[in-house]
């Protein structure tokens, strides 16, 4: 049996997951997961089949994940902010046999419009209400269940090209990595995790949901993040741990500034962690002043799992992401592939037992992602402090942007902007932003004849154009009309010049 489903089988009357006033004990979670797994098997789905899920965060989403894990089905979680073209790509590329979603959702409409049939659409509500047929064989497909090498998740993530790639994560990799990190952070069955992260990325789904399955703690799932909802859940449920992206902490701080007494339920917690993007040192200090807690920052990546972490005991260094978590090694290399001098920036390469199996059905991209001697090239630029503690100092590609913890591809946004009739040339960059980490900005050359364009009006129109085709967080927040894009002698756009233009 996979380590991830062990607790489901063990059961118990203690609280497993809660959402508002709904609760599931470990026994109830195991029973619900069995019933849903039986219903999925009844649809003819077999171990190894991909099942795309486009569902809101909540108890039903957690049961669905548990059911898929125990049935040996591969979950392909789809970002619920995605629009039709983004969803269609994930459904087609993953070869999903089924899509679980709410009737009428944009995902259902997209799936039904796909040529060649597309996946079978399954109502999330009907599935959640399914009862295990009496006397039916247990859908734990064999006594052993999925083995460690079996894929558990395929999570789509943006790259430097326009199209997202599916990252295959096995049961064994997830169990090893999530177990190591939550172990480092001293998770125990006494913990109550307040989880407000989306459940379609590994931060929320891996650390939050799978971490709870591995450790047997309780987890309160919030359908949407808001500072008030987090504080209310911490107060009502005696929350001990919260995990967030830096933007969430920024929003929490603005809310605490309005009335510092609101920090009381947060003060009573045990641990706050941050990851998915850089936590500004100023926010670390302000949060400590409000709550008495020094946020524990860690670094990860969909392909590598949770890779570097500040220590639980010992110094949680501002602006640093710590050292490799147990089971991982990291090295910092220069342009020639050799080691850099201490303190010098270099490319971060990692290896460890939680790494992806590869990109789904994309051997070329998988091969390119690793060095000849088997290290994964993260694309992040780091520098080591004198004692080996690592800091993220940049990224090798200007075409990858991180906004509010979501990764995006500048190319994908440029491709969509080029479809607008006013746009002759365009370049998208990420500009440093105190709330979102990076803000999407677009420099546009308009077609001849549109020279007298109103920049503000065009900016709004282009943002609406992007938002009608891509997830809302991908729309440009700043648009500048320029006479020409800055290019080098080879005709390549000099994006650093554009960044300076927007930053100025
Ligand atoms: C929402 N908006 C955004 C973003 N989110 N704009 C830019 N970037 C974003 N990330 C915009 C919407 O388009 C909308 O704009 C306005 O904010 C309000 O939308 P709303 O949905 O109410 O926003 P929110 O609920 O406050 O969302 C902020 C959020 C969310 C909670 C921080 O972005 C979020 O859940 N981020 C977490 C992403 C995550 O889990 N990443 C982990 C990846 P308008 O009104 O103009 O339309 S895994 C990873 O990175 C690795 C493995 C790791 O290390 O963890
Ligand atoms: P994703 O592909 O969405 O999993 O995003 C992974 C990327 O998020 C990494 O390659 C980093 O660029 C970024 N990231 C994650 N954690 C941190 C952190 N603590 N500090 C800076 N960047 C981070």
Coordinates of C-alpha atoms and ligand atoms in Angstrom, one line a residue:
X1 CA 0.0 0.0 0.0
X2 CA 1.2 3.5 -0.8
X3 CA 2.4 5.5 2.2
X4 CA 0.0 8.2 1.1
X5 CA -3.1 6.1 1.7
X6 CA -1.9 4.3 4.8
X7 CA -3.7 6.5 7.2
X8 CA -7.0 6.1 5.2
X9 CA -6.8 2.4 5.9
X10 CA -5.8 2.9 9.5
X11 CA -8.9 5.1 10.2
X12 CA -9.8 6.5 13.6
X13 CA -12.4 8.8 15.1
X14 CA -10.2 11.9 15.3
X15 CA -10.8 14.9 13.0
X16 CA -9.1 14.5 9.6
X17 CA -10.5 17.4 7.5
X18 CA -13.0 20.2 8.2
X19 CA -14.6 22.9 6.0
X20 CA -16.8 25.5 7.7
X21 CA -19.2 23.3 9.8
X22 CA -18.6 20.0 7.8
X23 CA -16.1 17.5 9.3
X24 CA -14.7 14.2 8.3
X25 CA -13.0 11.9 10.8
X26 CA -10.3 9.5 9.6
X27 CA -12.9 6.7 9.5
X28 CA -15.3 8.8 7.5
X29 CA -12.7 10.0 5.1
X30 CA -11.6 6.4 4.5
X31 CA -15.2 5.3 3.9
X32 CA -16.0 8.3 1.6
X33 CA -12.7 7.6 -0.3
X34 CA -13.7 4.0 -0.7
X35 CA -17.1 4.8 -2.0
X36 CA -15.8 7.4 -4.5
X37 CA -13.1 5.0 -5.6
X38 CA -15.7 2.3 -6.2
X39 CA -17.8 4.7 -8.3
X40 CA -14.8 5.6 -10.4
X41 CA -14.0 2.0 -10.9
X42 CA -17.6 1.5 -11.8
X43 CA -17.1 4.0 -14.7
X44 CA -14.5 1.7 -16.1
X45 CA -11.5 3.7 -15.0
X46 CA -8.5 1.5 -14.3
X47 CA -5.2 2.2 -12.4
X48 CA -2.9 4.4 -14.4
X49 CA -5.8 6.3 -16.1
X50 CA -5.6 10.0 -15.8
X51 CA -8.5 11.8 -14.2
X52 CA -8.5 15.6 -14.6
X53 CA -10.2 17.5 -11.7
X54 CA -11.5 21.0 -12.0
X55 CA -13.0 21.5 -8.5
X56 CA -13.1 24.2 -5.8
X57 CA -11.1 23.6 -2.7
X58 CA -13.1 21.9 0.1
X59 CA -13.9 18.5 1.6
X60 CA -15.2 17.0 -1.6
X61 CA -11.9 17.9 -3.3
X62 CA -10.0 16.2 -0.5
X63 CA -12.1 13.0 -0.7
X64 CA -11.6 13.0 -4.5
X65 CA -7.8 13.1 -4.1
X66 CA -7.9 10.3 -1.5
X67 CA -10.1 8.2 -3.7
X68 CA -7.9 8.7 -6.8
X69 CA -4.8 7.8 -4.7
X70 CA -6.2 4.6 -3.3
X71 CA -7.6 3.5 -6.7
X72 CA -4.2 4.0 -8.4
X73 CA -5.7 6.6 -10.7
X74 CA -3.6 9.6 -11.6
X75 CA -5.0 13.0 -10.6
X76 CA -4.4 15.8 -13.1
X77 CA -5.5 18.9 -11.0
X78 CA -6.6 21.8 -13.3
X79 CA -6.2 25.4 -12.1
X80 CA -9.8 26.6 -11.6
X81 CA -8.8 30.1 -12.9
X82 CA -8.0 28.6 -16.3
X83 CA -10.0 29.5 -19.4
X84 CA -11.0 27.2 -22.3
X85 CA -7.7 27.0 -24.3
X86 CA -5.6 26.4 -21.1
X87 CA -8.0 23.7 -20.0
X88 CA -8.2 22.1 -23.4
X89 CA -4.4 21.8 -23.5
X90 CA -4.2 20.0 -20.2
X91 CA -7.1 17.6 -21.0
X92 CA -5.6 16.7 -24.4
X93 CA -2.0 16.6 -23.4
X94 CA -2.6 14.4 -20.3
X95 CA -4.9 12.1 -22.3
X96 CA -7.4 12.3 -19.4
X97 CA -9.9 9.5 -19.5
X98 CA -12.3 11.5 -17.2
X99 CA -12.9 15.0 -16.0
X100 CA -14.5 15.6 -12.6
X101 CA -16.1 19.0 -12.4
X102 CA -19.3 20.8 -11.5
X103 CA -22.0 20.7 -14.2
X104 CA -21.8 23.8 -16.4
X105 CA -18.3 24.7 -15.5
X106 CA -16.0 26.2 -18.1
X107 CA -14.1 22.9 -17.9
X108 CA -17.1 20.8 -18.8
X109 CA -18.0 23.1 -21.7
X110 CA -14.4 22.9 -22.9
X111 CA -14.3 19.1 -22.6
X112 CA -17.5 18.6 -24.5
X113 CA -16.3 20.8 -27.3
X114 CA -13.1 18.9 -27.8
X115 CA -12.6 17.1 -31.1
X116 CA -12.2 13.3 -30.8
X117 CA -14.5 13.0 -27.9
X118 CA -12.4 14.3 -25.1
X119 CA -12.6 12.9 -21.6
X120 CA -15.8 11.5 -20.1
X121 CA -17.3 14.2 -17.9
X122 CA -18.2 13.2 -14.3
X123 CA -20.3 15.4 -12.0
X124 CA -18.3 16.2 -8.9
X125 CA -21.4 16.5 -6.8
X126 CA -22.8 13.1 -7.9
X127 CA -19.4 11.5 -7.3
X128 CA -19.2 13.0 -3.9
X129 CA -22.6 11.6 -3.0
X130 CA -21.9 8.0 -4.2
X131 CA -22.4 5.1 -2.0
X132 CA -20.2 2.0 -2.1
X133 CA -22.4 -0.8 -3.5
X134 CA -23.1 -3.4 -0.8
X135 CA -20.8 -6.3 -1.0
X136 CA -18.7 -4.7 -3.8
X137 CA -15.0 -5.7 -3.7
X138 CA -12.8 -3.1 -2.1
X139 CA -11.5 -0.8 -4.8
X140 CA -8.0 -1.0 -3.3
X141 CA -7.2 -2.6 -6.5
X142 CA -4.8 -5.2 -5.1
X143 CA -3.6 -6.0 -1.7
X144 CA -0.5 -4.0 -2.4
X145 CA -2.2 -0.9 -3.9
X146 CA -0.2 1.5 -6.1
X147 CA 3.5 0.9 -5.7
X148 CA 6.0 3.7 -5.0
X149 CA 6.9 4.2 -8.7
X150 CA 3.3 4.6 -9.8
X151 CA 2.3 8.2 -10.8
X152 CA 0.0 9.8 -8.3
X153 CA -0.2 13.3 -9.8
X154 CA 0.5 15.1 -13.1
X155 CA 0.7 18.8 -12.3
X156 CA 0.9 21.2 -15.2
X157 CA 3.4 24.0 -14.9
X158 CA 4.5 26.8 -17.2
X159 CA 7.9 26.8 -18.9
X160 CA 9.7 29.2 -21.2
X161 CA 7.6 28.1 -24.1
X162 CA 4.0 29.0 -24.4
X163 CA 2.5 25.6 -23.5
X164 CA 2.5 24.2 -20.0
X165 CA 4.1 20.8 -19.3
X166 CA 2.8 17.9 -17.2
X167 CA 5.0 17.1 -14.2
X168 CA 4.7 13.4 -13.2
X169 CA 5.0 12.9 -9.5
X170 CA 5.0 9.3 -8.1
X171 CA 3.5 8.0 -4.9
X172 CA 7.0 7.3 -3.7
X173 CA 8.5 10.7 -4.5
X174 CA 5.6 12.6 -2.9
X175 CA 5.6 10.5 0.2
X176 CA 9.4 10.8 0.6
X177 CA 9.5 14.5 0.1
X178 CA 6.3 15.6 1.9
X179 CA 7.2 13.3 4.7
X180 CA 10.7 14.7 5.0
X181 CA 9.6 18.4 5.0
X182 CA 6.7 17.9 7.4
X183 CA 9.1 15.9 9.6
X184 CA 11.6 18.7 9.6
X185 CA 8.8 21.0 10.6
X186 CA 7.7 18.6 13.4
X187 CA 4.2 17.9 12.2
X188 CA 2.3 15.6 14.6
X189 CA -1.2 14.3 15.0
X190 CA -1.8 17.1 17.5
X191 CA -1.4 19.8 14.7
X192 CA -4.3 21.6 13.2
X193 CA -3.3 23.0 9.8
X194 CA -5.3 25.9 8.3
X195 CA -5.1 25.5 4.5
X196 CA -6.1 28.4 2.3
X197 CA -3.9 27.5 -0.7
X198 CA -5.4 26.3 -4.0
X199 CA -5.6 22.5 -4.2
X200 CA -4.4 22.3 -7.9
X201 CA -0.7 23.0 -7.1
X202 CA 1.8 21.0 -5.1
X203 CA 2.0 23.7 -2.3
X204 CA -1.6 23.2 -1.2
X205 CA -2.3 19.7 -2.6
X206 CA 1.1 18.2 -1.7
X207 CA 2.2 19.8 1.5
X208 CA -1.3 20.5 2.7
X209 CA -3.5 17.6 1.8
X210 CA -0.9 14.8 1.3
X211 CA 1.0 16.1 4.3
X212 CA -2.1 15.7 6.4
X213 CA -2.6 12.1 5.0
X214 CA 0.9 11.3 6.0
X215 CA 1.0 12.8 9.4
X216 CA -2.5 12.3 10.7
X217 CA -2.9 15.9 11.8
X218 CA -6.2 17.7 11.3
X219 CA -6.6 20.1 8.4
X220 CA -9.2 22.9 8.0
X221 CA -9.7 23.6 4.3
X222 CA -10.8 27.1 3.3
X223 CA -12.5 27.4 -0.1
X224 CA -11.0 30.9 -0.6
X225 CA -8.1 32.8 1.1
X226 CA -8.9 35.9 3.0
X227 CA -7.1 37.2 6.1
X228 CA -10.3 37.3 8.1
X229 CA -11.2 33.7 7.1
X230 CA -7.7 32.5 8.1
X231 CA -7.8 34.2 11.5
X232 CA -11.4 33.0 12.1
X233 CA -10.4 29.4 11.3
X234 CA -7.3 29.6 13.5
X235 CA -9.5 30.9 16.4
X236 CA -12.4 28.4 15.9
X237 CA -10.3 25.3 15.4
X238 CA -7.3 26.1 17.4
X239 CA -5.1 26.2 14.4
X240 CA -1.4 25.5 15.0
X241 CA 0.1 25.7 11.5
X242 CA -0.5 28.0 8.5
X243 CA 1.3 27.7 5.1
X244 CA 1.1 30.6 2.6
X245 CA 2.6 32.3 -0.4
X246 CA 4.2 35.6 0.4
X247 CA 1.2 37.5 -1.2
X248 CA -1.0 36.0 1.5
X249 CA 1.3 37.2 4.2
X250 CA 1.3 40.7 2.6
X251 CA -2.5 40.7 2.7
X252 CA -2.6 39.4 6.2
X253 CA -0.3 42.2 7.3
X254 CA -2.4 44.9 5.8
X255 CA -5.4 43.4 7.7
X256 CA -3.5 43.2 11.0
X257 CA -2.2 46.8 10.5
X258 CA -5.9 47.9 10.6
X259 CA -6.4 46.4 14.0
X260 CA -3.4 44.6 15.7
X261 CA -5.7 42.8 18.2
X262 CA -6.7 40.6 15.3
X263 CA -3.4 38.8 15.7
X264 CA -4.5 37.0 18.8
X265 CA -5.5 33.6 17.3
X266 CA -2.3 33.7 15.2
X267 CA -0.1 34.3 18.2
X268 CA -1.4 31.0 19.7
X269 CA -0.2 28.9 16.7
X270 CA 3.0 26.9 16.5
X271 CA 4.3 27.5 12.9
X272 CA 3.9 29.8 9.9
X273 CA 5.7 28.8 6.7
X274 CA 6.1 30.6 3.3
X275 CA 7.1 29.4 -0.1
X276 CA 6.5 29.5 -3.8
X277 CA 8.0 33.0 -4.1
X278 CA 10.4 35.2 -2.2
X279 CA 9.2 36.5 1.1
X280 CA 10.3 40.1 1.5
X281 CA 12.5 40.6 4.6
X282 CA 10.3 43.5 5.6
X283 CA 7.2 41.3 5.7
X284 CA 9.1 38.7 7.7
X285 CA 9.9 41.4 10.3
X286 CA 6.5 43.0 10.3
X287 CA 4.8 39.6 10.8
X288 CA 7.1 38.8 13.7
X289 CA 6.2 42.1 15.3
X290 CA 2.5 41.4 15.0
X291 CA 2.3 37.8 15.9
X292 CA 5.6 36.9 17.7
X293 CA 6.2 34.3 14.9
X294 CA 9.2 34.2 12.6
X295 CA 7.9 32.8 9.3
X296 CA 9.8 29.7 8.2
X297 CA 10.7 30.2 4.5
X298 CA 11.4 27.3 2.2
X299 CA 11.9 26.9 -1.5
X300 CA 10.4 24.4 -3.9
X301 CA 9.4 23.7 -7.5
X302 CA 6.7 21.5 -9.0
X303 CA 9.4 19.4 -10.6
X304 CA 11.6 19.0 -7.6
X305 CA 9.2 19.2 -4.7
X306 CA 10.1 21.1 -1.5
X307 CA 13.8 21.3 -1.8
X308 CA 15.4 23.8 0.5
X309 CA 14.2 25.0 3.9
X310 CA 15.2 27.2 6.8
X311 CA 15.6 25.2 10.0
X312 CA 12.8 24.6 12.5
X313 CA 15.2 25.2 15.4
X314 CA 18.0 27.7 14.8
X315 CA 18.1 30.8 12.7
X316 CA 15.4 31.5 10.1
X317 CA 17.4 33.9 8.0
X318 CA 15.7 36.8 6.3
X319 CA 15.8 36.6 2.5
X320 CA 17.3 33.1 2.6
X321 CA 15.8 29.7 1.8
X322 CA 18.1 27.5 4.0
X323 CA 19.7 24.2 3.1
X324 CA 18.6 21.1 1.3
X325 CA 15.8 19.1 3.1
X326 CA 16.6 15.5 4.0
X327 CA 16.9 13.3 0.9
X328 CA 18.2 16.2 -1.3
X329 CA 21.5 17.6 -2.4
X330 CA 22.0 21.0 -4.0
X331 CA 24.9 22.5 -6.0
X332 CA 25.6 26.0 -7.4
X333 CA 27.3 26.0 -10.8
X334 CA 28.7 28.7 -13.0
X335 CA 28.3 29.2 -16.8
X336 CA 31.0 26.5 -17.4
X337 CA 29.1 23.9 -15.3
X338 CA 31.8 24.1 -12.6
X339 CA 31.4 25.2 -9.0
X340 CA 31.3 28.9 -8.2
X341 CA 33.3 30.7 -5.5
X342 CA 31.4 31.0 -2.2
X343 CA 29.0 34.0 -2.3
X344 CA 29.0 34.2 -6.1
X345 CA 25.7 33.7 -7.9
X346 CA 25.3 30.5 -9.9
X347 CA 22.6 28.2 -11.3
X348 CA 20.9 26.0 -8.7
X349 CA 20.9 22.3 -9.5
X350 CA 19.4 19.7 -7.3
X351 CA 18.8 16.0 -6.9
X352 CA 16.9 13.9 -4.4
X353 CA 14.2 11.3 -3.8
X354 CA 11.2 13.7 -4.3
X355 CA 12.0 14.7 -7.9
X356 CA 9.6 14.3 -10.7
X357 CA 9.7 11.1 -12.8
X358 CA 9.7 13.4 -15.9
X359 CA 7.5 15.6 -18.0
X360 CA 4.5 13.6 -19.2
X361 CA 5.0 12.2 -22.7
X362 CA 7.8 14.6 -23.3
X363 CA 11.2 12.8 -23.3
X364 CA 13.0 15.7 -25.0
X365 CA 12.0 18.2 -22.4
X366 CA 12.8 15.7 -19.6
X367 CA 16.2 15.1 -21.0
X368 CA 16.9 18.9 -21.4
X369 CA 15.8 19.5 -17.7
X370 CA 18.7 17.3 -16.3
X371 CA 22.4 17.6 -16.6
X372 CA 24.4 14.6 -18.1
X373 CA 25.2 13.5 -14.5
X374 CA 21.6 13.5 -13.4
X375 CA 21.1 16.8 -11.6
X376 CA 17.9 18.8 -12.2
X377 CA 18.5 22.3 -13.6
X378 CA 16.0 24.5 -11.6
X379 CA 16.6 27.7 -13.7
X380 CA 16.9 29.6 -10.4
X381 CA 20.0 31.6 -9.7
X382 CA 21.3 31.3 -6.1
X383 CA 24.1 32.5 -3.9
X384 CA 25.4 30.8 -0.8
X385 CA 26.1 32.7 2.4
X386 CA 29.5 31.9 4.0
X387 CA 27.9 29.0 6.0
X388 CA 26.3 27.4 3.0
X389 CA 22.8 28.8 3.5
X390 CA 21.3 29.6 0.1
X391 CA 19.5 32.7 -1.2
X392 CA 17.5 32.9 -4.4
X393 CA 18.9 35.9 -6.3
X394 CA 17.2 35.6 -9.7
X395 CA 16.1 33.4 -12.5
X396 CA 18.0 32.4 -15.6
X397 CA 15.0 33.0 -17.9
X398 CA 13.3 36.4 -18.1
X399 CA 10.3 34.6 -19.7
X400 CA 9.3 32.9 -16.5
X401 CA 7.3 35.2 -14.1
X402 CA 6.0 34.4 -10.6
X403 CA 3.0 36.4 -9.6
X404 CA 1.3 35.7 -6.2
X405 CA 2.8 32.3 -6.2
X406 CA 1.5 31.4 -9.7
X407 CA 4.1 30.7 -12.4
X408 CA 3.5 32.1 -15.8
X409 CA 5.1 32.2 -19.2
X410 CA 5.7 35.6 -20.8
X411 CA 5.6 33.9 -24.2
X412 CA 2.0 32.6 -23.6
X413 CA 0.8 36.1 -22.8
X414 CA 2.7 37.6 -25.8
X415 CA 1.1 35.0 -28.1
X416 CA -2.3 36.0 -27.0
X417 CA -1.5 39.8 -27.2
X418 CA -0.3 39.3 -30.8
X419 CA -3.8 38.2 -31.7
X420 CA -5.1 41.7 -30.9
X421 CA -5.6 43.7 -34.1
X422 CA -3.8 46.8 -32.7
X423 CA -0.6 44.9 -31.8
X424 CA 2.3 44.7 -34.2
X425 CA 5.0 43.7 -31.7
X426 CA 4.9 43.0 -28.0
X427 CA 7.1 41.9 -25.1
X428 CA 5.9 40.9 -21.7
X429 CA 8.1 41.2 -18.6
X430 CA 7.7 40.7 -14.8
X431 CA 8.3 43.9 -12.8
X432 CA 9.1 43.8 -9.1
X433 CA 6.0 44.4 -7.0
X434 CA 5.6 44.6 -3.2
X435 CA 2.2 42.7 -3.2
X436 CA 2.5 40.1 -6.0
X437 CA 6.3 39.6 -6.1
X438 CA 6.1 40.4 -9.8
X439 CA 3.6 42.3 -11.8
X440 CA 2.8 41.6 -15.5
X441 CA 3.8 44.4 -17.8
X442 CA 3.6 44.6 -21.6
X443 CA 5.5 46.9 -24.0
X444 CA 3.5 47.2 -27.3
X445 CA 4.4 48.5 -30.7
X446 CA 1.1 49.3 -32.5
X447 CA 0.4 48.9 -36.2
X448 CA 1.1 51.9 -38.4
X449 CA -2.0 54.1 -38.5
X450 CA -2.7 53.6 -34.7
X451 CA 0.0 56.0 -33.7
X452 CA -2.3 58.4 -31.9
X453 CA -3.5 55.6 -29.6
X454 CA -4.7 56.3 -26.1
X455 CA -2.3 54.3 -24.0
X456 CA -4.6 53.9 -21.0
X457 CA -7.6 52.8 -23.1
X458 CA -5.4 50.4 -25.1
X459 CA -4.0 49.0 -21.8
X460 CA -7.6 48.3 -20.6
X461 CA -8.5 46.7 -23.8
X462 CA -5.5 44.5 -23.9
X463 CA -6.0 43.4 -20.3
X464 CA -9.6 42.5 -21.2
X465 CA -8.4 40.7 -24.3
X466 CA -6.0 38.5 -22.3
X467 CA -8.5 37.9 -19.5
X468 CA -11.0 36.6 -22.0
X469 CA -8.6 33.9 -23.2
X470 CA -6.3 33.2 -20.2
X471 CA -6.6 32.9 -16.4
X472 CA -7.3 36.3 -14.8
X473 CA -3.9 36.6 -13.1
X474 CA -2.1 36.5 -16.5
X475 CA -3.5 39.9 -17.7
X476 CA -1.0 42.8 -18.0
X477 CA -1.4 45.3 -15.2
X478 CA 0.8 47.9 -17.0
X479 CA 0.9 48.6 -20.7
X480 CA 3.2 51.0 -22.5
X481 CA 3.1 51.9 -26.1
X482 CA 6.6 52.2 -27.5
X483 CA 7.9 53.2 -30.9
X484 CA 10.1 50.1 -31.1
X485 CA 11.2 47.3 -28.8
X486 CA 14.8 47.5 -27.6
X487 CA 16.7 44.7 -29.4
X488 CA 20.3 43.5 -29.5
X489 CA 22.4 43.0 -32.6
X490 CA 20.9 39.6 -33.2
X491 CA 17.3 41.1 -33.1
X492 CA 16.5 39.6 -29.6
X493 CA 14.4 41.8 -27.4
X494 CA 16.3 43.2 -24.4
X495 CA 13.9 42.5 -21.7
X496 CA 16.0 43.9 -18.9
X497 CA 15.8 47.3 -20.6
X498 CA 12.0 47.0 -20.6
X499 CA 12.0 46.0 -16.9
X500 CA 13.9 49.2 -16.2
X501 CA 11.4 51.2 -18.3
X502 CA 8.5 49.9 -16.2
X503 CA 10.3 50.0 -12.9
X504 CA 11.2 53.7 -13.6
Ligands
LIG1 C1 -5.4 36.9 -8.0 N1 -5.1 38.0 -8.7 C2 -3.8 37.9 -9.1 C3 -3.3 36.7 -8.5 N2 -4.3 36.1 -7.9 N3 -3.1 38.8 -9.8 C4 -1.8 38.5 -10.0 N4 -1.3 37.3 -9.5 C5 -2.0 36.5 -8.8 N5 -1.4 35.3 -8.2 C6 -6.0 39.1 -9.1 C7 -7.3 38.7 -9.8 O1 -7.0 38.6 -11.2 C8 -8.2 39.8 -9.5 O2 -7.9 40.9 -10.3 C9 -7.8 40.2 -8.1 O3 -6.5 39.7 -7.9 C10 -8.7 39.6 -7.0 O4 -8.9 38.2 -7.3 P1 -9.1 37.1 -6.2 O5 -9.4 35.8 -6.8 O6 -10.1 37.6 -5.2 O7 -7.6 37.1 -5.5 P2 -7.2 36.4 -4.2 O8 -8.1 35.4 -3.8 O9 -6.8 37.5 -3.2 O10 -5.8 35.7 -4.7 C11 -4.6 36.0 -4.3 C12 -3.9 34.7 -3.8 C13 -3.9 33.7 -5.1 C14 -4.7 34.1 -2.7 C15 -2.6 35.0 -3.3 O11 -3.1 34.3 -6.1 C16 -3.3 32.4 -4.7 O12 -4.0 31.5 -4.2 N6 -2.0 32.2 -4.9 C17 -1.3 30.9 -4.5 C18 -0.7 30.2 -5.7 C19 -0.1 28.9 -5.3 O13 -0.6 28.1 -4.6 N7 1.1 28.7 -5.8 C20 1.9 27.5 -5.5 C21 2.5 26.9 -6.8 P3 -9.0 41.7 -11.1 O14 -10.0 42.1 -10.1 O15 -8.2 42.8 -11.7 O16 -9.6 40.8 -12.1 S1 3.6 25.5 -6.3 C22 5.1 26.2 -6.2 O17 5.3 27.4 -6.4 C23 6.2 25.4 -5.6 C24 6.1 24.0 -5.6 C25 6.5 25.9 -4.2 O18 7.6 26.1 -3.8 O19 5.5 26.0 -3.5
LIG2 P1 6.4 26.3 -9.7 O1 6.8 25.9 -11.0 O2 5.0 27.0 -9.7 O3 6.4 25.2 -8.8 O4 7.3 27.4 -9.2 C1 8.7 27.1 -8.8 C2 9.5 28.4 -8.7 O5 9.0 29.2 -7.6 C3 10.9 28.2 -8.4 O6 11.6 27.8 -9.5 C4 11.3 29.6 -7.9 O7 11.6 30.4 -8.9 C5 10.0 30.0 -7.2 N1 10.1 29.8 -5.7 C6 9.6 28.9 -4.9 N2 9.9 29.1 -3.6 C7 10.6 30.2 -3.6 C8 11.2 31.0 -2.5 N3 11.1 30.7 -1.2 N4 11.9 32.1 -2.9 C9 12.0 32.5 -4.1 N5 11.5 31.8 -5.2 C10 10.8 30.7 -4.9

